[in-house]
Amino acid sequence: MAKWTPKHEAPEPLEGPVVATITGGTILWFVLFVVQLPFYGWFDDREITWWVWTCLAGGGLGLIGIWYVRKRDAAIKRAAAVEVTEEEQSPAPTTD
């Protein structure tokens, strides 16, 4: 069996409002958790309480995700600022 090799380069990753997206998803998980709490007995009677706890776990993991993407966003901005500063400080090439 021959090994598969890609025929073209992978595209650049899409950048977007990552922090806002993760924050919105985290809020949604917590809202779903709170909405399901009054019906906990119904979920318990059907032995599907994992639905409730999945929403809480999603919200908790979302908090970790918010922390991660904020740190990542700050690191990207810092790296871009350092790159701009280095370009400004480097001497212009002379044409002789």
mmCIF file with all atom_site columns, C-alpha atoms in Angstrom, residues 8-69:
data_model
loop_
_atom_site.group_PDB
_atom_site.id
_atom_site.type_symbol
_atom_site.label_atom_id
_atom_site.label_alt_id
_atom_site.label_comp_id
_atom_site.label_asym_id
_atom_site.label_entity_id
_atom_site.label_seq_id
_atom_site.pdbx_PDB_ins_code
_atom_site.Cartn_x
_atom_site.Cartn_y
_atom_site.Cartn_z
_atom_site.occupancy
_atom_site.B_iso_or_equiv
_atom_site.pdbx_formal_charge
_atom_site.auth_seq_id
_atom_site.auth_comp_id
_atom_site.auth_asym_id
_atom_site.auth_atom_id
_atom_site.pdbx_PDB_model_num
ATOM 1  C CA . HIS A 1 8  ? -0.575  20.962 -2.342 1.00 0.00 ? 8  HIS A CA 1
ATOM 2  C CA . GLU A 1 9  ? 0.261   23.102 0.661  1.00 0.00 ? 9  GLU A CA 1
ATOM 3  C CA . ALA A 1 10 ? -2.231  23.353 3.491  1.00 0.00 ? 10 ALA A CA 1
ATOM 4  C CA . PRO A 1 11 ? -4.103  26.678 3.564  1.00 0.00 ? 11 PRO A CA 1
ATOM 5  C CA . GLU A 1 12 ? -3.366  29.261 6.226  1.00 0.00 ? 12 GLU A CA 1
ATOM 6  C CA . PRO A 1 13 ? -5.662  28.971 9.261  1.00 0.00 ? 13 PRO A CA 1
ATOM 7  C CA . LEU A 1 14 ? -8.589  31.362 9.340  1.00 0.00 ? 14 LEU A CA 1
ATOM 8  C CA . GLU A 1 15 ? -8.408  34.023 11.995 1.00 0.00 ? 15 GLU A CA 1
ATOM 9  C CA . GLY A 1 16 ? -11.544 35.602 13.335 1.00 0.00 ? 16 GLY A CA 1
ATOM 10 C CA . PRO A 1 17 ? -13.090 36.845 16.548 1.00 0.00 ? 17 PRO A CA 1
ATOM 11 C CA . VAL A 1 18 ? -11.871 33.809 18.505 1.00 0.00 ? 18 VAL A CA 1
ATOM 12 C CA . VAL A 1 19 ? -12.257 35.301 21.989 1.00 0.00 ? 19 VAL A CA 1
ATOM 13 C CA . ALA A 1 20 ? -15.813 36.432 21.269 1.00 0.00 ? 20 ALA A CA 1
ATOM 14 C CA . THR A 1 21 ? -16.723 33.054 19.778 1.00 0.00 ? 21 THR A CA 1
ATOM 15 C CA . ILE A 1 22 ? -15.401 31.073 22.758 1.00 0.00 ? 22 ILE A CA 1
ATOM 16 C CA . THR A 1 23 ? -17.015 33.493 25.223 1.00 0.00 ? 23 THR A CA 1
ATOM 17 C CA . GLY A 1 24 ? -20.371 33.205 23.449 1.00 0.00 ? 24 GLY A CA 1
ATOM 18 C CA . GLY A 1 25 ? -20.177 29.411 23.465 1.00 0.00 ? 25 GLY A CA 1
ATOM 19 C CA . THR A 1 26 ? -19.279 29.356 27.154 1.00 0.00 ? 26 THR A CA 1
ATOM 20 C CA . ILE A 1 27 ? -22.215 31.599 28.014 1.00 0.00 ? 27 ILE A CA 1
ATOM 21 C CA . LEU A 1 28 ? -24.480 29.321 25.981 1.00 0.00 ? 28 LEU A CA 1
ATOM 22 C CA . TRP A 1 29 ? -23.307 26.228 27.900 1.00 0.00 ? 29 TRP A CA 1
ATOM 23 C CA . PHE A 1 30 ? -23.972 27.927 31.259 1.00 0.00 ? 30 PHE A CA 1
ATOM 24 C CA . VAL A 1 31 ? -27.402 29.151 30.102 1.00 0.00 ? 31 VAL A CA 1
ATOM 25 C CA . LEU A 1 32 ? -28.308 25.615 29.040 1.00 0.00 ? 32 LEU A CA 1
ATOM 26 C CA . PHE A 1 33 ? -27.189 24.327 32.442 1.00 0.00 ? 33 PHE A CA 1
ATOM 27 C CA . VAL A 1 34 ? -29.295 26.877 34.335 1.00 0.00 ? 34 VAL A CA 1
ATOM 28 C CA . VAL A 1 35 ? -32.337 26.276 32.104 1.00 0.00 ? 35 VAL A CA 1
ATOM 29 C CA . GLN A 1 36 ? -32.166 22.518 32.743 1.00 0.00 ? 36 GLN A CA 1
ATOM 30 C CA . LEU A 1 37 ? -31.789 22.777 36.536 1.00 0.00 ? 37 LEU A CA 1
ATOM 31 C CA . PRO A 1 38 ? -35.528 23.190 37.279 1.00 0.00 ? 38 PRO A CA 1
ATOM 32 C CA . PHE A 1 39 ? -36.173 19.982 35.304 1.00 0.00 ? 39 PHE A CA 1
ATOM 33 C CA . TYR A 1 40 ? -33.536 17.931 37.107 1.00 0.00 ? 40 TYR A CA 1
ATOM 34 C CA . GLY A 1 41 ? -36.200 15.555 38.439 1.00 0.00 ? 41 GLY A CA 1
ATOM 35 C CA . TRP A 1 42 ? -37.471 14.877 34.920 1.00 0.00 ? 42 TRP A CA 1
ATOM 36 C CA . PHE A 1 43 ? -33.932 14.100 33.756 1.00 0.00 ? 43 PHE A CA 1
ATOM 37 C CA . ASP A 1 44 ? -33.365 11.927 36.853 1.00 0.00 ? 44 ASP A CA 1
ATOM 38 C CA . ASP A 1 45 ? -36.557 9.900  36.250 1.00 0.00 ? 45 ASP A CA 1
ATOM 39 C CA . ARG A 1 46 ? -35.299 9.036  32.764 1.00 0.00 ? 46 ARG A CA 1
ATOM 40 C CA . GLU A 1 47 ? -31.713 8.468  33.960 1.00 0.00 ? 47 GLU A CA 1
ATOM 41 C CA . ILE A 1 48 ? -30.330 11.134 31.614 1.00 0.00 ? 48 ILE A CA 1
ATOM 42 C CA . THR A 1 49 ? -28.917 13.558 34.168 1.00 0.00 ? 49 THR A CA 1
ATOM 43 C CA . TRP A 1 50 ? -25.703 13.499 32.153 1.00 0.00 ? 50 TRP A CA 1
ATOM 44 C CA . TRP A 1 51 ? -27.354 16.121 29.926 1.00 0.00 ? 51 TRP A CA 1
ATOM 45 C CA . VAL A 1 52 ? -27.337 18.584 32.810 1.00 0.00 ? 52 VAL A CA 1
ATOM 46 C CA . TRP A 1 53 ? -23.781 17.771 33.862 1.00 0.00 ? 53 TRP A CA 1
ATOM 47 C CA . THR A 1 54 ? -22.541 17.908 30.262 1.00 0.00 ? 54 THR A CA 1
ATOM 48 C CA . CYS A 1 55 ? -23.691 21.521 30.064 1.00 0.00 ? 55 CYS A CA 1
ATOM 49 C CA . LEU A 1 56 ? -21.869 22.350 33.295 1.00 0.00 ? 56 LEU A CA 1
ATOM 50 C CA . ALA A 1 57 ? -18.722 20.623 32.017 1.00 0.00 ? 57 ALA A CA 1
ATOM 51 C CA . GLY A 1 58 ? -19.004 22.540 28.732 1.00 0.00 ? 58 GLY A CA 1
ATOM 52 C CA . GLY A 1 59 ? -19.202 25.806 30.645 1.00 0.00 ? 59 GLY A CA 1
ATOM 53 C CA . GLY A 1 60 ? -16.206 24.884 32.802 1.00 0.00 ? 60 GLY A CA 1
ATOM 54 C CA . LEU A 1 61 ? -14.120 23.873 29.805 1.00 0.00 ? 61 LEU A CA 1
ATOM 55 C CA . GLY A 1 62 ? -15.248 27.070 28.098 1.00 0.00 ? 62 GLY A CA 1
ATOM 56 C CA . LEU A 1 63 ? -13.741 29.078 30.975 1.00 0.00 ? 63 LEU A CA 1
ATOM 57 C CA . ILE A 1 64 ? -10.431 27.312 30.347 1.00 0.00 ? 64 ILE A CA 1
ATOM 58 C CA . GLY A 1 65 ? -10.881 28.049 26.642 1.00 0.00 ? 65 GLY A CA 1
ATOM 59 C CA . ILE A 1 66 ? -11.464 31.754 27.286 1.00 0.00 ? 66 ILE A CA 1
ATOM 60 C CA . TRP A 1 67 ? -8.290  31.912 29.374 1.00 0.00 ? 67 TRP A CA 1
ATOM 61 C CA . TYR A 1 68 ? -6.336  30.102 26.645 1.00 0.00 ? 68 TYR A CA 1
ATOM 62 C CA . VAL A 1 69 ? -7.532  32.178 23.675 1.00 0.00 ? 69 VAL A CA 1
#
